[in-house]
Short mmCIF file of C-alpha atoms in Angstrom, two decimals:
data_model
loop_
_atom_site.label_atom_id
_atom_site.label_comp_id
_atom_site.label_asym_id
_atom_site.label_seq_id
_atom_site.Cartn_x
_atom_site.Cartn_y
_atom_site.Cartn_z
CA MET A 264 139.61 124.36 166.37
CA THR A 265 143.25 124.98 165.48
CA HIS A 266 145.42 126.11 168.39
CA SER A 267 148.72 127.42 167.09
CA LEU A 268 152.00 128.82 168.29
CA TYR A 269 153.93 131.51 166.42
CA TRP A 270 157.60 131.61 167.38
CA PHE A 271 159.19 134.94 166.45
CA THR A 272 162.90 134.78 165.68
CA HIS A 273 164.48 137.19 163.16
CA ASP A 274 161.10 138.42 161.91
CA LEU A 275 160.12 140.96 164.57
CA ARG A 276 157.50 142.77 162.52
CA LEU A 277 153.85 142.56 161.47
CA ARG A 278 154.10 143.95 157.92
CA ASP A 279 155.49 141.95 154.99
CA ASN A 280 155.34 138.75 156.99
CA GLN A 281 153.68 136.08 154.89
CA LEU A 282 154.08 133.46 157.58
CA LEU A 283 152.27 135.65 160.09
CA GLN A 284 149.43 136.17 157.62
CA GLN A 285 149.19 132.43 157.11
CA ALA A 286 149.14 131.79 160.86
CA CYS A 287 146.38 134.34 161.41
CA GLU A 288 144.28 132.90 158.60
CA GLN A 289 144.62 129.27 159.71
CA SER A 290 144.33 129.55 163.49
CA SER A 291 141.33 129.93 165.77
CA LYS A 292 143.55 130.68 168.78
CA ILE A 293 147.21 131.53 168.78
CA SER A 294 150.06 132.53 171.08
CA PHE A 295 153.01 134.64 169.99
CA ILE A 296 156.28 133.87 171.75
CA TYR A 297 159.95 134.84 171.76
CA CYS A 298 162.56 132.67 173.47
CA ILE A 299 165.67 134.17 175.06
CA ASP A 300 168.13 131.36 175.63
CA PRO A 301 170.11 131.82 178.88
CA LYS A 302 173.26 130.55 177.15
CA TRP A 303 173.29 133.73 175.05
CA PHE A 304 174.74 135.51 178.09
CA LYS A 305 177.45 132.97 178.91
CA SER A 306 180.99 133.03 177.58
CA ASN A 307 181.68 130.73 174.66
CA ARG A 308 184.96 129.14 173.56
CA PHE A 309 186.09 132.49 172.17
CA ASN A 310 185.50 134.18 175.55
CA CYS A 311 182.62 136.20 174.08
CA GLN A 312 178.87 136.20 174.62
CA THR A 313 176.21 135.86 171.96
CA LEU A 314 174.53 139.04 173.18
CA GLY A 315 176.52 142.01 174.45
CA GLY A 316 174.94 145.05 176.06
CA GLN A 317 174.22 146.94 172.84
CA ARG A 318 172.63 143.97 171.08
CA TRP A 319 170.60 143.11 174.16
CA ALA A 320 169.23 146.64 174.54
CA PHE A 321 168.26 146.80 170.87
CA LEU A 322 166.54 143.41 171.04
CA VAL A 323 164.57 144.23 174.20
CA LYS A 324 163.31 147.50 172.70
CA SER A 325 162.29 145.63 169.53
CA LEU A 326 160.36 143.08 171.59
CA HIS A 327 158.54 145.76 173.58
CA GLU A 328 157.59 147.55 170.37
CA LEU A 329 156.34 144.31 168.85
CA ASN A 330 154.26 143.60 171.95
CA ASN A 331 152.72 147.08 171.75
CA GLN A 332 151.79 146.48 168.13
CA LEU A 333 150.19 143.14 168.97
CA ASN A 334 148.29 144.76 171.85
CA SER A 335 146.60 147.10 169.36
CA PHE A 336 145.12 144.01 167.67
CA GLY A 337 144.01 142.33 170.89
CA GLN A 338 147.08 140.10 171.08
CA HIS A 339 150.32 140.00 173.06
CA LEU A 340 153.87 138.69 172.95
CA VAL A 341 155.10 136.30 175.65
CA VAL A 342 158.87 136.47 176.21
CA TYR A 343 160.55 133.53 177.93
CA PHE A 344 164.00 133.21 179.46
CA LYS A 345 164.24 129.54 178.55
CA THR A 346 165.40 127.38 175.68
CA PRO A 347 162.98 127.11 172.74
CA ILE A 348 162.68 123.35 173.12
CA ASP A 349 161.47 123.75 176.72
CA VAL A 350 159.03 126.56 175.92
CA ILE A 351 157.53 124.84 172.90
CA GLY A 352 157.36 121.58 174.85
CA HIS A 353 155.28 123.34 177.51
CA TYR A 354 152.77 124.59 174.94
CA TYR A 355 152.72 121.18 173.28
CA SER A 356 151.97 119.39 176.55
CA HIS A 357 149.74 121.91 178.34
CA HIS A 358 147.95 123.88 175.61
CA ASN A 359 147.30 121.23 172.97
CA ILE A 360 149.51 122.93 170.41
CA HIS A 361 150.14 120.86 167.31
CA VAL A 362 151.00 123.58 164.78
CA LEU A 363 154.16 125.66 165.12
CA TYR A 364 154.87 128.62 162.82
CA CYS A 365 158.49 129.68 162.56
CA SER A 366 160.38 131.57 159.86
CA GLU A 367 162.86 129.68 157.70
CA GLN A 368 166.24 129.82 159.40
CA MET A 369 169.57 130.56 157.73
CA GLY A 370 171.85 129.76 160.69
CA LEU A 371 173.10 126.23 161.40
CA ASN A 372 172.39 126.31 165.14
CA GLU A 373 168.89 127.67 164.54
CA ARG A 374 168.15 124.91 162.04
CA ARG A 375 169.48 122.29 164.44
CA THR A 376 167.22 123.63 167.18
CA LEU A 377 164.18 123.36 164.92
CA ALA A 378 165.14 119.81 163.96
CA ALA A 379 165.49 118.85 167.62
CA ILE A 380 162.03 120.28 168.38
CA THR A 381 160.28 118.45 165.55
CA ASN A 382 162.09 115.21 166.38
CA LYS A 383 161.09 115.38 170.04
CA TYR A 384 157.46 116.37 169.46
CA ASP A 385 156.61 114.05 166.58
CA THR A 386 152.98 115.09 166.13
CA LEU A 387 153.91 118.77 165.93
CA THR A 388 153.38 120.24 162.46
CA LEU A 389 156.00 122.83 161.53
CA LYS A 390 154.95 125.51 159.04
CA GLN A 391 157.58 127.83 157.60
CA SER A 392 158.10 130.42 154.90
CA ASN A 393 160.76 132.89 153.88
CA THR A 394 160.70 136.15 155.84
CA PHE A 395 164.40 137.03 155.64
CA THR A 396 165.69 136.94 152.08
CA LEU A 397 164.94 138.62 148.77
CA TYR A 398 164.22 135.43 146.86
CA ASP A 399 162.61 132.15 147.87
CA LEU A 400 164.80 129.08 147.46
CA GLN A 401 162.39 127.72 144.84
CA GLN A 402 163.01 130.76 142.63
CA LEU A 403 166.77 130.32 142.35
CA PRO A 404 168.31 129.14 139.05
CA PHE A 405 170.34 126.55 141.00
CA VAL A 406 169.96 124.35 144.07
CA VAL A 407 171.68 125.50 147.25
CA ASN A 408 174.35 122.78 147.07
CA GLU A 409 175.36 124.23 143.69
CA LEU A 410 175.76 127.78 144.96
CA PRO A 411 178.35 129.55 142.77
CA ALA A 412 181.80 129.65 144.35
CA THR A 413 182.09 133.44 144.17
CA PHE A 414 179.74 136.36 144.54
CA SER A 415 180.41 137.58 140.99
CA GLN A 416 179.29 134.25 139.55
CA PHE A 417 176.21 134.30 141.79
CA ARG A 418 175.29 137.87 140.82
CA LYS A 419 175.53 137.12 137.10
CA LYS A 420 173.29 134.05 137.44
CA ILE A 421 170.70 135.99 139.43
CA GLU A 422 170.67 139.02 137.16
CA SER A 423 170.49 136.96 133.96
CA SER A 424 167.52 135.00 135.33
CA ASN A 425 165.29 138.08 135.76
CA LEU A 426 163.79 136.68 138.94
CA LEU A 427 160.60 138.23 140.24
CA ILE A 428 160.99 140.07 143.54
CA LYS A 429 157.73 139.62 145.38
CA PRO A 430 156.20 142.93 146.49
CA ALA A 431 156.02 143.66 150.20
CA THR A 432 152.70 142.81 151.81
CA ASP A 433 150.71 144.72 154.42
CA LEU A 434 149.36 143.76 157.85
CA PRO A 435 147.26 140.61 158.39
CA HIS A 436 143.55 141.41 158.07
CA ASN A 437 142.51 139.74 161.32
CA PHE A 438 144.30 138.37 164.36
CA PRO A 439 142.93 135.28 166.14
CA VAL A 440 142.14 135.51 169.85
CA PRO A 441 144.96 134.78 172.32
CA LEU A 442 145.45 131.21 173.39
CA ILE A 443 146.52 132.31 176.88
CA ALA A 444 146.21 135.49 178.94
CA PRO A 445 149.10 137.97 179.00
CA VAL A 446 152.07 136.74 181.03
CA CYS A 447 154.62 138.94 182.76
CA TRP A 448 158.05 138.62 181.21
CA SER A 449 160.56 136.72 183.30
CA LYS A 450 162.20 138.60 186.16
CA LEU A 451 165.34 136.61 185.43
CA LEU A 452 165.98 138.52 182.22
CA PRO A 453 169.34 140.34 182.33
CA LYS A 454 169.24 144.03 183.11
CA VAL A 455 169.26 146.45 180.19
CA ASN A 456 171.91 149.12 180.67
CA ALA A 457 171.80 152.58 179.14
CA VAL A 458 173.45 152.59 175.73
CA SER A 459 174.50 155.23 173.25
CA THR A 460 173.39 154.62 169.67
CA VAL A 461 171.79 156.50 166.81
CA PHE A 462 169.47 153.57 166.06
CA ASP A 463 166.01 153.29 167.57
CA ALA A 464 164.72 149.72 167.65
CA GLY A 465 161.39 148.43 166.41
CA GLU A 466 159.28 148.26 163.28
CA ALA A 467 157.97 151.83 163.49
CA ALA A 468 161.51 153.24 163.79
CA ALA A 469 162.60 151.09 160.84
CA HIS A 470 159.86 152.53 158.64
CA ARG A 471 160.65 156.08 159.72
CA HIS A 472 164.23 155.58 158.58
CA LEU A 473 163.13 153.87 155.36
CA GLU A 474 160.90 156.82 154.51
CA LEU A 475 163.53 159.37 155.54
CA TYR A 476 166.24 157.76 153.45
CA PHE A 477 164.23 157.39 150.26
CA SER A 478 162.69 160.85 150.58
CA SER A 479 166.21 162.31 150.40
CA THR A 480 168.69 162.41 147.52
CA ALA A 481 171.02 160.00 149.32
CA PRO A 482 170.15 156.92 147.20
CA SER A 483 171.36 158.70 144.06
CA LYS A 484 174.76 159.33 145.73
CA TYR A 485 175.11 156.08 147.64
CA LYS A 486 178.11 154.69 145.77
CA LEU A 487 180.02 157.94 146.34
CA THR A 488 179.36 158.12 150.08
CA ARG A 489 179.00 154.50 151.23
CA ASN A 490 182.62 154.15 152.40
CA ALA A 491 182.42 157.03 154.87
CA LEU A 492 183.42 156.00 158.38
CA ASP A 493 180.59 157.92 160.05
CA GLY A 494 177.38 159.77 159.27
CA MET A 495 173.83 158.43 159.38
CA ILE A 496 172.89 159.20 155.78
CA ASN A 497 176.19 158.31 154.04
CA SER A 498 175.15 154.67 153.75
CA THR A 499 171.69 153.17 153.95
CA LYS A 500 171.95 152.07 157.63
CA PHE A 501 169.15 149.52 157.23
CA SER A 502 171.21 146.65 158.65
CA PRO A 503 170.16 146.76 162.35
CA TRP A 504 166.48 146.57 161.44
CA LEU A 505 167.13 143.95 158.76
CA ALA A 506 169.08 141.72 161.14
CA ASN A 507 166.31 141.79 163.75
CA GLY A 508 163.53 141.52 161.21
CA ASN A 509 161.98 144.90 162.06
CA LEU A 510 162.28 145.54 158.32
CA SER A 511 162.32 143.10 155.40
CA VAL A 512 164.69 143.16 152.45
CA ARG A 513 161.64 143.15 150.15
CA GLN A 514 160.34 146.31 151.78
CA ILE A 515 163.68 147.96 150.99
CA MET A 516 163.54 146.76 147.39
CA THR A 517 159.98 148.02 147.03
CA ALA A 518 161.06 151.45 148.28
CA LEU A 519 164.14 151.42 146.04
CA GLN A 520 162.09 150.58 142.94
CA GLN A 521 159.61 153.35 143.76
CA TYR A 522 162.50 155.79 144.19
CA GLU A 523 163.97 154.82 140.80
CA GLN A 524 160.59 155.24 139.12
CA LYS A 525 160.31 158.75 140.52
CA HIS A 526 163.90 160.00 140.40
CA GLY A 527 165.57 157.71 137.89
CA ALA A 528 168.02 154.87 138.28
CA ASN A 529 171.78 155.33 138.27
CA GLU A 530 174.91 153.47 139.34
CA SER A 531 174.32 154.40 142.99
CA THR A 532 170.76 153.08 143.15
CA TYR A 533 171.95 149.90 141.44
CA TRP A 534 174.69 149.61 144.06
CA ILE A 535 172.08 149.45 146.84
CA TYR A 536 170.61 146.40 145.11
CA PHE A 537 174.17 145.10 144.61
CA GLU A 538 174.79 145.23 148.38
CA LEU A 539 171.47 143.50 149.08
CA LEU A 540 172.61 140.75 146.70
CA TRP A 541 175.79 140.36 148.77
CA ARG A 542 173.57 139.85 151.81
CA GLU A 543 171.52 137.30 149.85
CA TYR A 544 174.66 135.44 148.80
CA PHE A 545 175.86 135.03 152.37
CA GLN A 546 172.47 133.68 153.52
CA LEU A 547 172.73 130.94 150.89
CA TYR A 548 176.41 130.48 151.74
CA SER A 549 175.37 129.66 155.30
CA LEU A 550 172.88 127.06 154.07
CA ARG A 551 175.39 125.59 151.61
CA TYR A 552 178.36 125.22 153.95
CA ASP A 553 176.72 124.55 157.34
CA SER A 554 179.41 124.01 160.01
CA GLN A 555 182.19 125.09 157.63
CA LEU A 556 180.97 128.66 158.18
CA PHE A 557 182.60 128.48 161.63
CA ALA A 558 185.66 126.36 160.79
CA PHE A 559 189.17 127.78 161.14
CA GLN A 560 190.04 126.68 157.60
CA GLY A 561 186.68 127.96 156.32
CA ILE A 562 185.44 126.46 153.08
CA THR A 563 188.93 126.27 151.55
CA HIS A 564 190.33 123.55 153.87
CA ARG A 565 193.44 125.71 154.10
CA LYS A 566 194.48 126.78 157.59
CA PRO A 567 195.52 130.45 157.93
CA LEU A 568 199.01 131.16 159.25
CA THR A 569 197.66 132.81 162.38
CA SER A 570 197.55 131.99 166.06
CA PHE A 571 196.14 133.53 169.23
CA TYR A 572 197.79 136.22 171.33
CA PRO A 573 195.57 137.19 174.31
CA GLU A 574 197.13 140.63 174.75
CA ARG A 575 196.73 141.52 171.08
CA PHE A 576 193.12 140.34 171.12
CA ALA A 577 192.35 142.41 174.23
CA ASN A 578 193.96 145.52 172.72
CA TRP A 579 192.00 145.07 169.49
CA CYS A 580 188.73 144.70 171.43
CA GLU A 581 189.46 147.78 173.53
CA GLY A 582 190.71 149.90 170.63
CA THR A 583 194.29 150.29 171.89
CA THR A 584 196.30 148.72 169.07
CA PRO A 585 199.24 150.52 167.39
CA TYR A 586 196.81 151.60 164.62
CA PRO A 587 194.72 154.75 165.32
CA ILE A 588 192.13 154.15 162.58
CA VAL A 589 191.46 150.66 163.94
CA ASN A 590 191.23 151.98 167.50
CA ALA A 591 188.70 154.62 166.51
CA CYS A 592 186.51 152.07 164.74
CA MET A 593 186.62 149.66 167.69
CA LYS A 594 185.74 152.37 170.20
CA GLN A 595 182.84 153.41 168.00
CA LEU A 596 181.68 149.78 167.96
CA ASN A 597 181.98 149.39 171.72
CA GLN A 598 180.06 152.56 172.45
CA THR A 599 177.34 152.39 169.79
CA GLY A 600 177.08 148.75 168.69
CA TYR A 601 177.73 149.81 165.11
CA MET A 602 180.62 150.29 162.69
CA SER A 603 180.67 151.26 159.02
CA ASN A 604 181.31 148.64 156.36
CA ARG A 605 184.67 150.23 155.54
CA GLY A 606 185.56 150.20 159.22
CA ARG A 607 184.73 146.50 159.48
CA GLN A 608 187.01 145.71 156.57
CA LEU A 609 189.87 147.68 158.13
CA VAL A 610 189.64 146.20 161.62
CA ALA A 611 189.21 142.65 160.25
CA SER A 612 192.22 143.06 157.95
CA CYS A 613 194.25 144.38 160.88
CA PHE A 614 193.11 141.49 163.07
CA VAL A 615 194.25 138.85 160.58
CA ASN A 616 197.20 140.47 158.84
CA GLU A 617 198.81 142.84 161.36
CA LEU A 618 197.94 141.09 164.62
CA ASN A 619 198.08 137.55 163.14
CA LEU A 620 195.08 136.43 165.15
CA ASP A 621 192.65 133.58 164.62
CA TRP A 622 189.82 135.20 162.64
CA ARG A 623 187.13 133.31 164.53
CA PHE A 624 187.81 135.35 167.69
CA GLY A 625 187.17 138.56 165.75
CA ALA A 626 183.96 137.15 164.29
CA ALA A 627 182.79 136.11 167.77
CA TYR A 628 183.50 139.58 169.16
CA PHE A 629 181.49 141.15 166.36
CA GLU A 630 178.67 138.71 167.15
CA GLN A 631 178.68 139.96 170.72
CA GLN A 632 178.85 143.67 169.93
CA LEU A 633 177.05 144.43 166.66
CA ILE A 634 173.38 145.40 166.86
CA ASP A 635 173.10 144.37 163.20
CA TYR A 636 174.70 140.97 163.76
CA ASP A 637 173.65 138.48 161.10
CA VAL A 638 175.16 135.01 161.44
CA ALA A 639 175.61 134.45 157.70
CA ALA A 640 176.91 137.90 156.77
CA ASN A 641 179.18 138.17 159.80
CA TRP A 642 180.95 134.82 159.58
CA GLY A 643 180.92 134.83 155.78
CA ASN A 644 182.56 138.25 155.62
CA TRP A 645 185.19 137.30 158.20
CA GLN A 646 186.06 134.21 156.17
CA TYR A 647 186.31 136.42 153.10
CA LEU A 648 188.77 138.79 154.79
CA ALA A 649 190.74 135.91 156.33
CA GLY A 650 191.27 134.27 152.94
CA VAL A 651 189.35 131.09 153.78
CA GLY A 652 186.00 132.00 152.22
CA ALA A 653 184.45 133.00 148.92
CA ASP A 654 187.14 135.50 147.90
CA PRO A 655 188.87 134.43 144.66
CA ARG A 656 191.91 136.50 145.67
CA SER A 657 192.47 134.39 148.82
CA GLY A 658 192.63 137.19 151.36
CA ARG A 659 192.68 140.96 151.34
CA ARG A 660 195.14 143.10 153.23
CA PHE A 661 194.33 146.78 153.64
CA ASN A 662 197.13 149.34 153.86
CA LEU A 663 196.05 151.12 157.05
CA PRO A 664 198.02 154.38 156.57
CA LYS A 665 196.73 154.66 153.00
CA GLN A 666 193.16 153.91 154.10
CA THR A 667 193.45 156.53 156.83
CA GLN A 668 194.58 159.13 154.31
CA MET A 669 191.70 158.23 151.99
CA TYR A 670 188.86 158.12 154.50
CA ASP A 671 190.05 160.26 157.42
CA PRO A 672 192.63 162.68 155.96
CA ASN A 673 192.16 165.25 158.73
CA ASN A 674 192.00 162.68 161.53
CA SER A 675 188.57 163.97 162.50
CA PHE A 676 187.13 160.46 162.93
CA ILE A 677 190.21 159.28 164.83
CA ASN A 678 190.15 162.31 167.12
CA HIS A 679 186.41 162.03 167.76
CA TRP A 680 186.74 158.42 168.90
CA HIS A 681 190.12 158.89 170.64
CA GLY A 682 191.90 156.47 168.34
CA ASN A 683 195.35 157.88 169.16
CA ALA A 684 195.44 156.06 172.52
CA VAL A 685 197.78 153.41 171.12
CA ARG A 686 199.77 150.63 172.76
CA PRO A 687 202.72 148.61 171.39
CA LEU A 688 201.90 145.38 169.62
CA ASP A 689 203.27 143.24 172.48
CA THR A 690 204.52 143.95 175.99
CA ASN A 691 205.28 140.27 176.71
CA ASP A 692 207.25 137.74 174.73
CA ALA A 693 206.08 134.23 173.93
CA ALA A 694 206.88 133.03 177.47
CA ASP A 695 204.98 135.96 179.04
CA TRP A 696 208.20 137.66 180.22
CA PRO A 697 207.94 141.47 180.03
CA LEU A 698 209.83 142.79 177.03
CA SER A 699 212.73 145.15 177.63
CA LYS A 700 211.92 148.80 177.15
CA LEU A 701 215.56 149.65 176.34
#
């Protein structure tokens, strides 16, 4: 009899999960687990946490929804407030587990954790498959270490190769019996505070939004509306469910292809695929560059001419900089856990170019706050804006007054999020003496 362990990570769904199907087919008994590492709630070297309140609330709701789904098939999810290596070690030692199923990981730390687990438990068989990206690594027309240096080069290689996008799959046919009885989730888990967001977590909510979006005319207008600073239907808004794995990128592509068959393809529907390719590029970028994804000099080995000013960083985080459009975006982020793509570009450009701050602190704050945080896309995009990443132009500086006039000409977004509560750039000089107000 095969006793197995399925470790959910960024694949919190039952549909279109090939690895889950494989686990159900090959196991006589199985346990489904999720590990919440206590260090996620401790300050890191950037004085940020991995999980802020918004991210934590979204994750907890996703886990409860996943557990409810498993319950309907006679199974359950066990959530631990321990490191993965300790949890998996317990199953290995006490429940005779020798097969571990875990999705392929894009993040460096996640891959290091898996390596540590397999090195420590040498008779443990690790089985993996792709649950997170559009294409499998074996499909690509290049090896990861030869990833094209820019997105444009990558896109052209992908599109000229006519790669097959595998269709989304349905639920597993049968679930094995539980290896252990249901276990109460740890009482040590941090409290979930009430949050304000337009996103409902979980696989069912993800599919409701998928159906709502593609039953509207929004996909045919996407390129015209995608830069709006607010509005649920102006852009696709799939990212929170994609990041947590409530929804797969292949499910989105399946829905997009069905929409184009029914309503016709145009530049806007292509642009949805274009944006999904950007996401794909950054996942491979993370695999290609490993620790360089988090390095100050990025992949260019060229240090930015920035430093760290605690007061400027605090004002940026709080949304009290001298720039109203930036303030509004940051207050939206802090309250909802979300910010538009255009907003992210503006606040990142401000962070690097106007405030002259070390880009890694901005990336870490986004990691803490964003409910759609994705390690590859987040750190890759920040490198891009900071001029140390895959941007052939070596940095992009947005004209904030011009951007405000283009995307918020009547100040409605700024007024809604109280962006006019500005502060001067600095109230202390380099030696922390208060600056004269004369």
